[in-house]
Structure formats: structure tokens, C-alpha cells
Amino acid sequence: MYDIEAIRKDFPILSRTVYDRPLVYLDNAATTQKPREVVEAIVNEYYSVNANVHRGVHFLSQQATELHEQARERVARFVGARSSREIVFTRGTTESLNLVASSFGEGCMKAGDEVILSTMEHHSNIVPWQMLRDRKGIVIKVIPINEAGELDLEAFERLFSPRTRMVAVTHVSNVLGTVNPVKELTSIAHAHEVPILVDGAQSVPHFPVDVSDIGCDFLTFSGHKVYGPTGIGVLYGREDWLDRMPPYQGGGEMISHVTFAQTTYEQLPYKFEAGTPDYVGSNALAVALDYVSRLGMEHIAAHERELTAYAMERLGAIPGLHIYGQAREKDAVVAFNIEGIHHLDMGTLLDRLGIAVRTGHHCAQPLMERYGVEGMVRASFGLYNTCQEIDTLAEGIERVRKMF
Ligand code: PMP
């Protein structure tokens, strides 16, 4: 049974008030709140284990290393990787994407080679490729979307050429909530012998994601969006690709032997992990993954599907409110505007009612341009949200609407 009241008690912050009103936290696509056991894992590790990993012969260093490497195993199992060598710890999705653009770009792309992105990408899956374009002269191609916010798969097929080297698309749009058919995208990419990167920042927290099932070559996600800490993230990469890619940064941990004449690199995944890793964060991330696994990703997905459907209906009934993103497969995000009300005014006034939503371009300015707006209001849901909170949001929007 999905006992929402018991679940909410696991998240201390949910019982606080803002402006003397109960907090209604609907900004989960930006970051999620943390269950008590994640925070305690961080505190306990600093209180009783802390030591630098991999290098020490002493007891604490070995214990910290064990926690860190067990966390890697745990992440590998969570996303269905074949081996923990395919799990690289990073600072988050953004760093994972920069790592691939930079290292794959360096090792596997030449001037004139092409990458295919989509209109609904987050800036962190656009800008690193543009930086590569400016460095190396690669070409960026973009999959268009329809008005409902779904990828145009026929147009996608037409974008392939003999110079296509990579497809990099988001699994779920952080604005539209569209769940892209990544399995189908993967088979199309592979039919052209092109690898595919899936940005899982907005999928991994919401439903089961299995890289073996999808068949993708790379997957990225952030700890802080899946109820874990900030500052830790994951890059899953197929071993055969990671082996071919040069290191991303140089330093300690990633080397096998160094002389001033030459350096040889560590094996996977350490080749991509220069410097002291966030070993406290990795352990806390594993605790977060254990937490969501205990609830059951399928149960979380079912709960959030219900919330999304309810929000679409409830907000959709408000006069003058336009929802962006009406995809058949849609997940946990509702972005909207109301005629005549600036998104920033809406967000600010909802905040005074204790409702946390996000306003602005949501790091997806090309998508804003596609819809001809400068910004939107976005409510995004997590495993602890309720239909009552959506009622509060809908009532809040109605109240704001009447002020204008
Ligand atoms: N991709 C998507 C789809 C996202 O929603 C986000 C975060 N909003 C990111 C990438 C970047 O994640 P982070 O800021 O954690 O690196």
C-alpha cells in the first residue's frame, strides 16, 4: 500500500510552514526534498567514517572506500547496468553531459560530424555541444516537436546522415513532461549505427529506468532530483564506448602511472573520476535509491501518474489557462500560463500562499521560443505530493486570476 501520510513523515521539511501557511512544494523538477535517512547517512558518515577513499591503508579509508564502491554497485543495479565499471560518478547531470560532449567529442568526432538533439533539451544538453561545435566545427541538428510537445519521429529519421555520430535526447522534458519513446529512438539510432545518450534527469526519479531494456549507450542523472544529495550525479556509459573515450579531466585518482614524460590512465570508471570524489554523496545517493526502491518505482510512477492526470484536469478547467505539453505520454510536470498574467507575477503571488512553483524559461529557451513565450509557470510533482495540494494550487491560481 502506498501510504502517503506515512511517506510524508519521512520528509521533515514537508511539515514546515512558509508565511504561516503549510508548505506546498511543487518544484520537484528543480530539486526534490530529502527523506530523513538520506540526511542521516550524510551526518553519520562525517561523524563516524570520514576518510579519503582509495588511497589509504588505514581502517577508516577502507571503510569509506567500501561504502563508496558499494554505492556504485547499488547505482549499477538500480539502472540495470551490466557492471559497476559502467557507472561514473559526477557532480550531476550537467557534468555528465559535459563529460560526454567533451570526451566523446574529442575522441570520436571530427569537424563536420553531426550530433542530433531535440527542441525540448535542457540547456545542459545544448551548450556543451555548442562549445564542442565552436572548438571543433561539429554540426548540431535538432528534432522538431509538434504542438502537443511530442518528437516528430519521421523528421528524426530524416536528420541522419553518414556524418551523424551521436543522438542526445532527454527522456522526459523538464517543461512539457513529455516522456520520449527512448526505446524506439534507440533502435532508430542503432539502425544507423549511431550511439544514443538519454538524459534521465527527469525520468530516473519518476519511473523504473533500465539501460539494458532501453538499450541506450549513455544515461545521465542527478542525485538531488531523486531524493539524494546535491553535488553527486551519474553517467552510465557502455563499457565499449567509455573505453574508447579519452579522460575528461586530469589529476589524482584517474592515473595508473605518472612521469613527466608520460601518464597512463586508470581503468574504468576511475579514468573519468579525477580528484577526490564526493564519497559521502555517493553513499547518500545509494541510500536515496534504496528508499525509492523500497517504496517501489512502479508504485511511485502510478501515484505520480494519478497526480499528473488530476492536475491536467483541475488546471485545465481554469478559464484562460493554457497548458504547454499535451503529450499522450506525460509525466509529473504541468507548465502553463494564464492570459494577461505574467508568469513571474503568478509565481510570486502563489508563493505568498505557501505554494512553491517555478517560473521562467526553465533552462530551455529554445523550447520557449518554439511556443513563442518568454517563460511559463511550472508545477512539478514528487512521490510525496497529494491531490489536496493540487487543489490548493488550483484554488491559488483562481485567486490570483481574480486579482487581475
Ligand atoms: N536535464 C534535464 C532534463 C533537467 O531537468 C535538468 C535539471 N533541471 C538537467 C538536465 C540539469 O541537471 P543538474 O542541474 O542537476 O545538473
Tab-separated table of N, CA, C and O and ligand atoms in Angstrom, residues 29-30 91-95 97 120-122 124-125 170 172-174 199-202 222 224-225 362-363 378, ligand 1:
chain	number	residue	atom	x	y	z
A	29	ALA	N	10.887	19.194	-10.068
A	29	ALA	CA	11.739	19.035	-11.252
A	29	ALA	C	13.046	19.808	-11.058
A	29	ALA	O	14.057	19.480	-11.670
A	30	ALA	N	12.996	20.833	-10.211
A	30	ALA	CA	14.231	21.591	-9.919
A	30	ALA	C	15.072	20.820	-8.916
A	30	ALA	O	16.257	20.581	-9.131
A	91	ARG	N	29.334	15.363	-10.802
A	91	ARG	CA	28.651	16.316	-9.913
A	91	ARG	C	27.146	16.338	-10.175
A	91	ARG	O	26.383	16.866	-9.383
A	92	GLY	N	26.717	15.822	-11.296
A	92	GLY	CA	25.289	15.865	-11.618
A	92	GLY	C	25.100	15.669	-13.107
A	92	GLY	O	26.064	15.444	-13.853
A	93	THR	N	23.863	15.771	-13.551
A	93	THR	CA	23.563	15.592	-14.970
A	93	THR	C	24.404	16.526	-15.836
A	93	THR	O	24.934	16.118	-16.873
A	94	THR	N	24.512	17.771	-15.408
A	94	THR	CA	25.240	18.754	-16.218
A	94	THR	C	26.673	18.304	-16.453
A	94	THR	O	27.178	18.354	-17.576
A	95	GLU	N	27.330	17.854	-15.392
A	95	GLU	CA	28.717	17.418	-15.578
A	95	GLU	C	28.779	16.143	-16.429
A	95	GLU	O	29.679	15.981	-17.251
A	97	LEU	N	26.811	15.329	-18.831
A	97	LEU	CA	26.619	15.710	-20.238
A	97	LEU	C	27.873	16.398	-20.784
A	97	LEU	O	28.286	16.151	-21.919
A	120	MET	N	13.355	20.074	-27.216
A	120	MET	CA	12.964	20.184	-25.802
A	120	MET	C	14.132	19.931	-24.848
A	120	MET	O	13.918	19.649	-23.676
A	121	GLU	N	15.371	20.063	-25.329
A	121	GLU	CA	16.509	19.811	-24.431
A	121	GLU	C	16.694	20.925	-23.403
A	121	GLU	O	16.445	22.101	-23.666
A	122	HIS	N	17.168	20.507	-22.254
A	122	HIS	CA	17.637	21.430	-21.217
A	122	HIS	C	18.931	22.059	-21.729
A	122	HIS	O	19.669	21.428	-22.489
A	124	SER	N	21.645	22.230	-20.520
A	124	SER	CA	22.847	21.433	-20.224
A	124	SER	C	23.070	20.333	-21.260
A	124	SER	O	24.140	19.730	-21.293
A	125	ASN	N	22.090	20.077	-22.116
A	125	ASN	CA	22.309	19.149	-23.239
A	125	ASN	C	22.349	19.904	-24.572
A	125	ASN	O	22.179	19.308	-25.629
A	170	THR	N	16.587	14.066	-24.269
A	170	THR	CA	16.075	13.900	-22.916
A	170	THR	C	15.020	12.787	-22.892
A	170	THR	O	14.279	12.600	-23.862
A	172	VAL	N	12.628	12.613	-20.405
A	172	VAL	CA	11.407	13.345	-20.071
A	172	VAL	C	11.721	14.835	-20.099
A	172	VAL	O	12.729	15.262	-19.520
A	173	SER	N	10.862	15.617	-20.747
A	173	SER	CA	11.070	17.064	-20.782
A	173	SER	C	10.787	17.667	-19.418
A	173	SER	O	9.742	17.403	-18.820
A	174	ASN	N	11.704	18.530	-18.946
A	174	ASN	CA	11.507	19.160	-17.642
A	174	ASN	C	10.474	20.279	-17.698
A	174	ASN	O	10.151	20.873	-16.683
A	199	ASP	N	19.188	11.646	-21.514
A	199	ASP	CA	19.269	12.479	-20.312
A	199	ASP	C	18.126	12.050	-19.392
A	199	ASP	O	16.953	12.359	-19.644
A	200	GLY	N	18.487	11.331	-18.333
A	200	GLY	CA	17.478	10.770	-17.438
A	200	GLY	C	17.194	11.625	-16.215
A	200	GLY	O	16.557	11.142	-15.267
A	201	ALA	N	17.592	12.902	-16.256
A	201	ALA	CA	17.405	13.759	-15.070
A	201	ALA	C	15.954	13.762	-14.590
A	201	ALA	O	15.685	13.778	-13.387
A	202	GLN	N	15.004	13.728	-15.560
A	202	GLN	CA	13.585	13.801	-15.173
A	202	GLN	C	12.859	12.469	-15.328
A	202	GLN	O	11.640	12.416	-15.196
A	222	SER	N	20.877	13.088	-11.963
A	222	SER	CA	21.373	13.852	-10.813
A	222	SER	C	20.850	13.268	-9.517
A	222	SER	O	19.659	12.962	-9.416
A	224	HIS	N	20.320	14.847	-6.691
A	224	HIS	CA	19.400	15.725	-5.943
A	224	HIS	C	17.973	15.690	-6.470
A	224	HIS	O	17.050	16.118	-5.777
A	225	LYS	N	17.783	15.180	-7.689
A	225	LYS	CA	16.407	15.099	-8.213
A	225	LYS	C	15.754	13.764	-7.866
A	225	LYS	O	14.595	13.532	-8.154
A	362	HIS	N	13.038	27.926	-17.520
A	362	HIS	CA	13.311	26.545	-17.118
A	362	HIS	C	14.523	25.945	-17.835
A	362	HIS	O	14.546	24.741	-18.140
A	363	CYS	N	15.508	26.794	-18.097
A	363	CYS	CA	16.739	26.343	-18.790
A	363	CYS	C	16.403	25.638	-20.102
A	363	CYS	O	17.033	24.641	-20.458
A	378	ARG	N	5.586	26.568	-13.781
A	378	ARG	CA	5.686	25.102	-13.821
A	378	ARG	C	5.437	24.505	-12.437
A	378	ARG	O	6.103	24.865	-11.472
B	1	PMP	N1	18.471	17.812	-17.895
B	1	PMP	C1	17.204	17.957	-17.505
B	1	PMP	C2	16.111	17.353	-18.337
B	1	PMP	C3	16.912	18.643	-16.323
B	1	PMP	O1	15.657	18.785	-15.935
B	1	PMP	C4	17.972	19.188	-15.563
B	1	PMP	C5	17.711	19.961	-14.295
B	1	PMP	N2	16.652	20.865	-14.352
B	1	PMP	C6	19.277	18.991	-16.013
B	1	PMP	C7	19.487	18.299	-17.174
B	1	PMP	C8	20.452	19.526	-15.266
B	1	PMP	O2	20.575	18.888	-14.042
B	1	PMP	P1	21.591	19.395	-12.920
B	1	PMP	O3	21.324	20.852	-12.743
B	1	PMP	O4	21.250	18.588	-11.731
B	1	PMP	O5	22.966	19.139	-13.423
